[in-house]
JSON list of C-alpha atoms in Angstrom, two decimals:
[
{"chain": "F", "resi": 212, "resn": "UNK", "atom": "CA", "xyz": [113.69, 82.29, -21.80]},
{"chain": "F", "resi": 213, "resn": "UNK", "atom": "CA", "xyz": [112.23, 78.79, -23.18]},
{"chain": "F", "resi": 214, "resn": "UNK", "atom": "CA", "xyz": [109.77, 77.13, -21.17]},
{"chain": "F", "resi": 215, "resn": "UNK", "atom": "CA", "xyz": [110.22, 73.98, -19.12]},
{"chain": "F", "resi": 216, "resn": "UNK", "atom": "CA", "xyz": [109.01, 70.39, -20.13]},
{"chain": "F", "resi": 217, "resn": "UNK", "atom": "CA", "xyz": [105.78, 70.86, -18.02]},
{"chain": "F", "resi": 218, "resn": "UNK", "atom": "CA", "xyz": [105.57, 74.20, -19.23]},
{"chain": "F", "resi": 219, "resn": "UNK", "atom": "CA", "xyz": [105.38, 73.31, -23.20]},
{"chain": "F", "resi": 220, "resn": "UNK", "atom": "CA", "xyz": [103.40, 70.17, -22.15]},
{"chain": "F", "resi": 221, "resn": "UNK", "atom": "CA", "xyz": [100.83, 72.13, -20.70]},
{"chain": "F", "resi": 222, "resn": "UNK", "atom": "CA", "xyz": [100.90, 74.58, -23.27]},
{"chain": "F", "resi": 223, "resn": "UNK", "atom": "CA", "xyz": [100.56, 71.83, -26.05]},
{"chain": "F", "resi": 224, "resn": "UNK", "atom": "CA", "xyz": [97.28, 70.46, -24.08]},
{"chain": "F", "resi": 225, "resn": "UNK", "atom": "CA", "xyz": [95.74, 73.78, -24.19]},
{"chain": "F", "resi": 226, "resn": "UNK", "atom": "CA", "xyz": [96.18, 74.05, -27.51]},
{"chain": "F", "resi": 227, "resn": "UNK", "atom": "CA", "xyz": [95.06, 70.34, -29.01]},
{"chain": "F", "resi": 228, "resn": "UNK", "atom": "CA", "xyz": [91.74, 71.19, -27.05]},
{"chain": "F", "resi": 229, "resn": "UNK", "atom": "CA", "xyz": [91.33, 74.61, -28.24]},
{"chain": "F", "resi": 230, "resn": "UNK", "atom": "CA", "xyz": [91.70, 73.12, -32.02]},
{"chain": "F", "resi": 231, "resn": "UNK", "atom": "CA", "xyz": [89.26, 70.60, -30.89]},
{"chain": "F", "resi": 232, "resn": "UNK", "atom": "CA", "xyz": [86.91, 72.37, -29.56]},
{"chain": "F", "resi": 233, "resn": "UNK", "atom": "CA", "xyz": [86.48, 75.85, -29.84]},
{"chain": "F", "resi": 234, "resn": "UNK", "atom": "CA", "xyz": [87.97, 76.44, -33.51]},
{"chain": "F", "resi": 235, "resn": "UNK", "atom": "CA", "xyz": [84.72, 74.45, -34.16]},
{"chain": "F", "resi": 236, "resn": "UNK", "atom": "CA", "xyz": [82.54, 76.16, -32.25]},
{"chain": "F", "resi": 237, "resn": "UNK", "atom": "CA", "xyz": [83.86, 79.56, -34.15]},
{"chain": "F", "resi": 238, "resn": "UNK", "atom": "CA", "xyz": [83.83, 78.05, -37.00]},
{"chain": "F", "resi": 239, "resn": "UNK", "atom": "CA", "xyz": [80.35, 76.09, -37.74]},
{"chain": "F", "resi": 240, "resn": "UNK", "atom": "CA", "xyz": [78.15, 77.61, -40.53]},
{"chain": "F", "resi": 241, "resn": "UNK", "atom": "CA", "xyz": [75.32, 78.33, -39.63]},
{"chain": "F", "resi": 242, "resn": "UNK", "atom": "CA", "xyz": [72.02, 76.64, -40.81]},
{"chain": "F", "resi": 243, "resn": "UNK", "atom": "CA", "xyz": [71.25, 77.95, -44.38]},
{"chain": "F", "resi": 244, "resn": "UNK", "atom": "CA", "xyz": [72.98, 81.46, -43.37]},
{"chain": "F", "resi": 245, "resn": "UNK", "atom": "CA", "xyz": [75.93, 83.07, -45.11]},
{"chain": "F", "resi": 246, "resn": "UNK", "atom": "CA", "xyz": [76.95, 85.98, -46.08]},
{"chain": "F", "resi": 247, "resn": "UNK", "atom": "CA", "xyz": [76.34, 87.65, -49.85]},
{"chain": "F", "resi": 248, "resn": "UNK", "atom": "CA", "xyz": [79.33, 88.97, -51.15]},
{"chain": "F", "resi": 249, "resn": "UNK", "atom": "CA", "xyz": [76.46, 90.73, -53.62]},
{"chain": "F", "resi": 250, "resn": "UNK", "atom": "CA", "xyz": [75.32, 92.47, -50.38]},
{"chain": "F", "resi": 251, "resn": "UNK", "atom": "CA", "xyz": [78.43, 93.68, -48.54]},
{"chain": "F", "resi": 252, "resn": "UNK", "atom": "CA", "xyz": [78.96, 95.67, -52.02]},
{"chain": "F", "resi": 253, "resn": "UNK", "atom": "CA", "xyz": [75.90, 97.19, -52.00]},
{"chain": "F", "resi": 254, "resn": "UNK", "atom": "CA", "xyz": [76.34, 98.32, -48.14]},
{"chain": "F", "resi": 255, "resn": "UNK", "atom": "CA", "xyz": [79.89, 99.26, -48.89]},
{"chain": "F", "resi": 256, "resn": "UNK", "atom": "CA", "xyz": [78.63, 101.43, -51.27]},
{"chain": "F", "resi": 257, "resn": "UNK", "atom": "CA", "xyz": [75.81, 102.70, -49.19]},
{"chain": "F", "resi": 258, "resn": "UNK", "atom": "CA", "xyz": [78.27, 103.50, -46.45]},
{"chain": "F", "resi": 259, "resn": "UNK", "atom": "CA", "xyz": [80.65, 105.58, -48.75]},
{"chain": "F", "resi": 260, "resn": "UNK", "atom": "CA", "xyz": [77.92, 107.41, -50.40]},
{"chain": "F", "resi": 261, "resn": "UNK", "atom": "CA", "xyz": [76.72, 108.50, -46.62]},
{"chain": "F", "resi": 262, "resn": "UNK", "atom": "CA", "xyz": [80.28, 109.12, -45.70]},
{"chain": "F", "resi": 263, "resn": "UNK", "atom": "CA", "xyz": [79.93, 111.47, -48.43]},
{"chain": "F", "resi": 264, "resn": "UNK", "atom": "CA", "xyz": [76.60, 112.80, -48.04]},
{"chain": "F", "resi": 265, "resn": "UNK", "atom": "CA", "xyz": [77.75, 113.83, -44.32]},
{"chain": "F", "resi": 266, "resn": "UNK", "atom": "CA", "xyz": [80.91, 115.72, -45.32]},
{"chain": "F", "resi": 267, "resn": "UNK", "atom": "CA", "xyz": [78.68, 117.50, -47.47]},
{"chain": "F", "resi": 268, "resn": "UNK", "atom": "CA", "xyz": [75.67, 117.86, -44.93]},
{"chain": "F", "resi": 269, "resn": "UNK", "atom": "CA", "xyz": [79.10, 118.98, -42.55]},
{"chain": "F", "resi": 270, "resn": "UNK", "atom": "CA", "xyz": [80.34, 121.95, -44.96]},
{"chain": "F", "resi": 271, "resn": "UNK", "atom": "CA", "xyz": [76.61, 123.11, -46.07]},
{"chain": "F", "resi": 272, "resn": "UNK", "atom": "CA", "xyz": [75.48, 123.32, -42.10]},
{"chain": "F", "resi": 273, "resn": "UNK", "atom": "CA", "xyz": [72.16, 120.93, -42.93]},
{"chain": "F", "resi": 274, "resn": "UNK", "atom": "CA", "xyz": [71.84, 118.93, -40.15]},
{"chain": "F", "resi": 275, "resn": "UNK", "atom": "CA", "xyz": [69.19, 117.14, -42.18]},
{"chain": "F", "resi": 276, "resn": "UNK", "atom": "CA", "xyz": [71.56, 116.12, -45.50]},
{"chain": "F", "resi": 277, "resn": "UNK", "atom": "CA", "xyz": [73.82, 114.84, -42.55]},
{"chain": "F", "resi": 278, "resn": "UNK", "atom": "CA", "xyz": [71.54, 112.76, -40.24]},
{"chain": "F", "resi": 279, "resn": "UNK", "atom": "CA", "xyz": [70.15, 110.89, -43.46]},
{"chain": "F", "resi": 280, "resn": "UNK", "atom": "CA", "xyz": [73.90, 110.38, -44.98]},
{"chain": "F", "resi": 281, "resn": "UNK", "atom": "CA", "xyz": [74.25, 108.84, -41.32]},
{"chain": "F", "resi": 282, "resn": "UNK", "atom": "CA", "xyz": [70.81, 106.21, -41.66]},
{"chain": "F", "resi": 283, "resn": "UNK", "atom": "CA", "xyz": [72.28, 105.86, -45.32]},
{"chain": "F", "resi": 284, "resn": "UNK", "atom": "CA", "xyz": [75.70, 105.10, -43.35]},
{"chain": "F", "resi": 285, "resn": "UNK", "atom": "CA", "xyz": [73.58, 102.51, -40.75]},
{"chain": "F", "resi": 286, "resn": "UNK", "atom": "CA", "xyz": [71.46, 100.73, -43.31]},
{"chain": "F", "resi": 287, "resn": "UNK", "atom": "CA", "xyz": [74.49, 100.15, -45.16]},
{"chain": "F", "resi": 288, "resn": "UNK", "atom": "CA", "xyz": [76.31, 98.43, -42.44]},
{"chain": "F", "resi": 289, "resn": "UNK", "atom": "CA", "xyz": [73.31, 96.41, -41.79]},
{"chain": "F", "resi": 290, "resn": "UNK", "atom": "CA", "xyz": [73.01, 95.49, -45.15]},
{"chain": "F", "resi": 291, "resn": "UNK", "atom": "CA", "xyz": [76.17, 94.48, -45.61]},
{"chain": "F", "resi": 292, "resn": "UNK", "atom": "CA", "xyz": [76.25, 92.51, -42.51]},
{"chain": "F", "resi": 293, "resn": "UNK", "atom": "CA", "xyz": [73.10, 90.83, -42.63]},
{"chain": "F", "resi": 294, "resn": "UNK", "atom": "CA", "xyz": [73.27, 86.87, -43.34]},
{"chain": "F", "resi": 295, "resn": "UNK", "atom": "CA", "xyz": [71.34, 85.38, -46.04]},
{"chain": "F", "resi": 296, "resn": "UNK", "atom": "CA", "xyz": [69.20, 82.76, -46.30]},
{"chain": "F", "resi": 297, "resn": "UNK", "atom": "CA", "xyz": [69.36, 79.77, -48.89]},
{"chain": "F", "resi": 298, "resn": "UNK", "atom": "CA", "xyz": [69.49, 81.24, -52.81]},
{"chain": "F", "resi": 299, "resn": "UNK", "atom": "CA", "xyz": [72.57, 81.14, -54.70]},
{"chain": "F", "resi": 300, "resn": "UNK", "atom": "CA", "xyz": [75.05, 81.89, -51.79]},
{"chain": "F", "resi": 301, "resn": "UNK", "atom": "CA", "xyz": [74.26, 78.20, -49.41]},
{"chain": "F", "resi": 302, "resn": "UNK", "atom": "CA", "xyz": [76.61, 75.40, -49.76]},
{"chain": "F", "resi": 303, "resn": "UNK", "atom": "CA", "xyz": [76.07, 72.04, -51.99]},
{"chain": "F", "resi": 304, "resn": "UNK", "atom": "CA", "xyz": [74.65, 69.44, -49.90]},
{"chain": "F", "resi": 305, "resn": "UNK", "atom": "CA", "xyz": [76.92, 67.22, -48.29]},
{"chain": "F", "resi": 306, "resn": "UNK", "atom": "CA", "xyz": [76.75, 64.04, -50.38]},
{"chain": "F", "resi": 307, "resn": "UNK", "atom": "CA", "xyz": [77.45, 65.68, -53.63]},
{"chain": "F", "resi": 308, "resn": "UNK", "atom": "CA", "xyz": [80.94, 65.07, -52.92]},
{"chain": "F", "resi": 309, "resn": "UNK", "atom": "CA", "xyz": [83.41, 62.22, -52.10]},
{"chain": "F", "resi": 310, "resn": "UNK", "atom": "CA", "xyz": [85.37, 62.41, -49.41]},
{"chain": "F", "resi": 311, "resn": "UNK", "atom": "CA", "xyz": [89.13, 61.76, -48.98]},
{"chain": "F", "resi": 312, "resn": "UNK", "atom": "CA", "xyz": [90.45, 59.14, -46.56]},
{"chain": "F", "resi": 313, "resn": "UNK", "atom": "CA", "xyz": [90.63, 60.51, -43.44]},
{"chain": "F", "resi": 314, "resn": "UNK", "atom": "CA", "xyz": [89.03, 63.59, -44.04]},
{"chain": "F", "resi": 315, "resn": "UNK", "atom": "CA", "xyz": [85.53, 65.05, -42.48]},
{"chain": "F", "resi": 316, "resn": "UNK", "atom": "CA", "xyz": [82.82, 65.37, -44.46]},
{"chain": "F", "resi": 317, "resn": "UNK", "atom": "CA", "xyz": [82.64, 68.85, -43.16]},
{"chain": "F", "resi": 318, "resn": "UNK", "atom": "CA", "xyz": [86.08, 69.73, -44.53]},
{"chain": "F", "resi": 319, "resn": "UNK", "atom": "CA", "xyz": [85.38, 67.62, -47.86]},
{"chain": "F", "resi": 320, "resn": "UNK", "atom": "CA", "xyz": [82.20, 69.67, -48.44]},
{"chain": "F", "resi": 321, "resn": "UNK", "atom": "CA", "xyz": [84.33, 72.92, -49.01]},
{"chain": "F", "resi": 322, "resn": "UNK", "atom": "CA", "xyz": [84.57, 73.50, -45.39]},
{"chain": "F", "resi": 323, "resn": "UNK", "atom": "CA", "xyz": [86.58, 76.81, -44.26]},
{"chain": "F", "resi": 324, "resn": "UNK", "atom": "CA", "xyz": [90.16, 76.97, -44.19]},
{"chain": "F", "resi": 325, "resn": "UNK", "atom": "CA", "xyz": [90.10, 76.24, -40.18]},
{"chain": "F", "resi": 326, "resn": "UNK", "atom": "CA", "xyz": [87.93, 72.84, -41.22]},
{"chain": "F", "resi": 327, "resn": "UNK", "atom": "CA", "xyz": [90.45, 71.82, -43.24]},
{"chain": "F", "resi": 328, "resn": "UNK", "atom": "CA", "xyz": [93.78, 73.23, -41.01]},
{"chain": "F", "resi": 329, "resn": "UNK", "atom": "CA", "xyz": [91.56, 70.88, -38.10]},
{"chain": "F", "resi": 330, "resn": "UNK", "atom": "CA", "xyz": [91.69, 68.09, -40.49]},
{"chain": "F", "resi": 331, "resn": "UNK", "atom": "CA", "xyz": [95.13, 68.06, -40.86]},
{"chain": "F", "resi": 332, "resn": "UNK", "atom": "CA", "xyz": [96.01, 68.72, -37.32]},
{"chain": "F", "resi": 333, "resn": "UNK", "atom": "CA", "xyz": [94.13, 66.03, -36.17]},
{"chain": "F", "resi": 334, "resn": "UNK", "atom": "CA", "xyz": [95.54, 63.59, -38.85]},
{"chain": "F", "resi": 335, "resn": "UNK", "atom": "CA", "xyz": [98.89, 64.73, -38.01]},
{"chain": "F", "resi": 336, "resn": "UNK", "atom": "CA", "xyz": [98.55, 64.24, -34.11]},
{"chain": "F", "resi": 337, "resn": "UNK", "atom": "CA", "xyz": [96.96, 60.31, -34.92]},
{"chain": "F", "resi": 338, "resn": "UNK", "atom": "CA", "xyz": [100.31, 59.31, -36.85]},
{"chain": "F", "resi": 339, "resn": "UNK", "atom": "CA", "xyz": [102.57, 60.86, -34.08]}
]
Protein backbone atom coordinates (compact mmCIF):
# COMPACT_ATOMS: atom_id res chain seq x y z
CA UNK A 1 0.00 0.00 0.00
CA UNK A 2 2.04 3.39 -0.83
CA UNK A 3 1.78 6.08 1.50
CA UNK A 4 -0.09 9.34 1.05
CA UNK A 5 1.51 12.81 0.17
CA UNK A 6 1.54 13.78 3.94
CA UNK A 7 2.58 10.46 4.70
CA UNK A 8 6.00 10.46 2.49
CA UNK A 9 6.31 14.19 3.43
CA UNK A 10 6.49 13.43 6.89
CA UNK A 11 8.52 10.57 6.41
CA UNK A 12 11.09 12.61 4.25
CA UNK A 13 11.31 15.26 7.31
CA UNK A 14 12.17 12.61 9.68
CA UNK A 15 14.68 11.49 7.73
CA UNK A 16 16.65 14.93 6.49
CA UNK A 17 16.84 15.53 10.39
CA UNK A 18 17.97 12.20 11.34
CA UNK A 19 20.94 12.65 8.58
CA UNK A 20 21.43 15.96 10.14
CA UNK A 21 21.58 15.28 13.30
CA UNK A 22 21.97 12.11 14.75
CA UNK A 23 24.17 10.31 11.93
CA UNK A 24 26.57 12.96 13.41
CA UNK A 25 26.16 12.42 16.70
CA UNK A 26 26.91 8.46 15.95
CA UNK A 27 29.33 9.23 13.97
CA UNK A 28 31.93 11.90 15.58
CA UNK A 29 35.44 10.51 16.42
CA UNK A 30 36.25 10.86 19.35
CA UNK A 31 39.10 13.12 20.71
CA UNK A 32 42.46 11.34 19.96
CA UNK A 33 40.58 7.79 20.41
CA UNK A 34 40.34 5.05 17.81
CA UNK A 35 40.51 1.83 17.58
CA UNK A 36 43.93 -0.38 16.74
CA UNK A 37 43.32 -2.76 14.22
CA UNK A 38 46.92 -4.12 15.84
CA UNK A 39 44.82 -4.69 19.02
CA UNK A 40 41.53 -6.31 17.97
CA UNK A 41 44.08 -9.09 16.51
CA UNK A 42 45.72 -9.61 19.45
CA UNK A 43 42.25 -9.94 21.49
CA UNK A 44 40.87 -12.01 18.69
CA UNK A 45 43.50 -14.19 19.24
CA UNK A 46 43.30 -14.09 22.96
CA UNK A 47 39.65 -14.95 22.74
CA UNK A 48 40.18 -18.09 20.47
CA UNK A 49 43.02 -19.35 22.42
CA UNK A 50 40.52 -19.19 25.68
CA UNK A 51 37.76 -20.59 23.60
CA UNK A 52 40.16 -23.29 23.34
CA UNK A 53 41.66 -23.47 26.62
CA UNK A 54 37.91 -23.94 27.99
CA UNK A 55 36.94 -26.83 25.71
CA UNK A 56 39.91 -28.32 27.00
CA UNK A 57 39.47 -27.23 30.77
CA UNK A 58 35.56 -28.74 29.72
CA UNK A 59 36.79 -32.39 28.60
CA UNK A 60 39.76 -32.64 31.36
CA UNK A 61 37.09 -31.63 34.35
CA UNK A 62 39.68 -28.63 35.64
CA UNK A 63 37.60 -26.05 36.58
CA UNK A 64 40.80 -24.07 36.96
CA UNK A 65 42.27 -24.54 33.05
CA UNK A 66 38.59 -23.35 32.32
CA UNK A 67 38.00 -20.24 34.52
CA UNK A 68 41.49 -18.81 33.28
CA UNK A 69 40.68 -19.76 29.40
CA UNK A 70 37.48 -17.62 30.43
CA UNK A 71 39.74 -14.25 31.98
CA UNK A 72 41.98 -15.16 28.84
CA UNK A 73 38.46 -15.00 26.91
CA UNK A 74 37.54 -11.40 28.94
CA UNK A 75 40.89 -9.70 28.64
CA UNK A 76 40.76 -10.45 25.12
CA UNK A 77 37.53 -8.77 24.47
CA UNK A 78 38.70 -5.87 26.40
CA UNK A 79 41.69 -5.67 24.58
CA UNK A 80 40.33 -5.75 21.52
CA UNK A 81 37.77 -3.26 22.32
CA UNK A 82 39.66 -0.81 24.10
CA UNK A 83 40.25 2.67 22.17
CA UNK A 84 43.61 4.03 21.75
CA UNK A 85 45.08 7.03 22.33
CA UNK A 86 47.22 9.19 19.79
CA UNK A 87 50.37 6.91 18.23
CA UNK A 88 50.23 5.69 14.83
CA UNK A 89 46.41 4.92 14.66
CA UNK A 90 44.96 9.12 15.14
CA UNK A 91 44.01 10.97 12.12
CA UNK A 92 46.25 13.76 10.17
CA UNK A 93 45.37 17.05 11.40
CA UNK A 94 42.83 18.81 9.64
CA UNK A 95 44.74 21.37 7.55
CA UNK A 96 47.00 18.92 5.94
CA UNK A 97 44.49 18.63 3.37
CA UNK A 98 42.51 20.75 0.82
CA UNK A 99 39.18 20.59 0.73
CA UNK A 100 36.75 20.20 -2.21
CA UNK A 101 34.07 22.80 -2.96
CA UNK A 102 31.34 22.16 -1.00
CA UNK A 103 32.65 19.63 1.05
CA UNK A 104 33.27 19.63 5.11
CA UNK A 105 36.41 19.68 6.33
CA UNK A 106 35.35 16.78 8.39
CA UNK A 107 34.54 14.66 5.34
CA UNK A 108 37.76 16.09 3.42
CA UNK A 109 39.95 14.97 6.34
CA UNK A 110 39.16 11.20 5.58
CA UNK A 111 36.01 11.40 7.44
CA UNK A 112 33.86 7.98 7.67
CA UNK A 113 31.82 6.81 4.97
CA UNK A 114 28.54 8.40 6.80
CA UNK A 115 30.69 11.96 6.72
CA UNK A 116 30.99 11.73 3.36
CA UNK A 117 27.26 9.95 2.41
CA UNK A 118 26.13 13.43 4.77
CA UNK A 119 28.11 15.46 2.43
CA UNK A 120 26.51 14.41 -0.45
CA UNK A 121 23.06 14.32 0.91
CA UNK A 122 23.22 17.62 1.98
CA UNK A 123 24.72 18.89 -1.36
CA UNK A 124 22.13 17.04 -3.13
CA UNK A 125 19.10 18.47 -1.06
CA UNK A 126 20.74 22.41 -1.66
CA UNK A 127 20.52 21.94 -5.62
CA UNK A 128 16.91 20.46 -5.40
Amino acid sequence: MPLSEQEQRLLDEMERHLMRNDADVVSAPREGQSLSYRNIVYGSVLVLLGLAGLVVGVSTSLIVVGVIAFLLMVAGVVLAVTPTRGGAGTRRSEGTRKTAPGTSPRAAAGGSFMDRMNDRWDRRQDRE
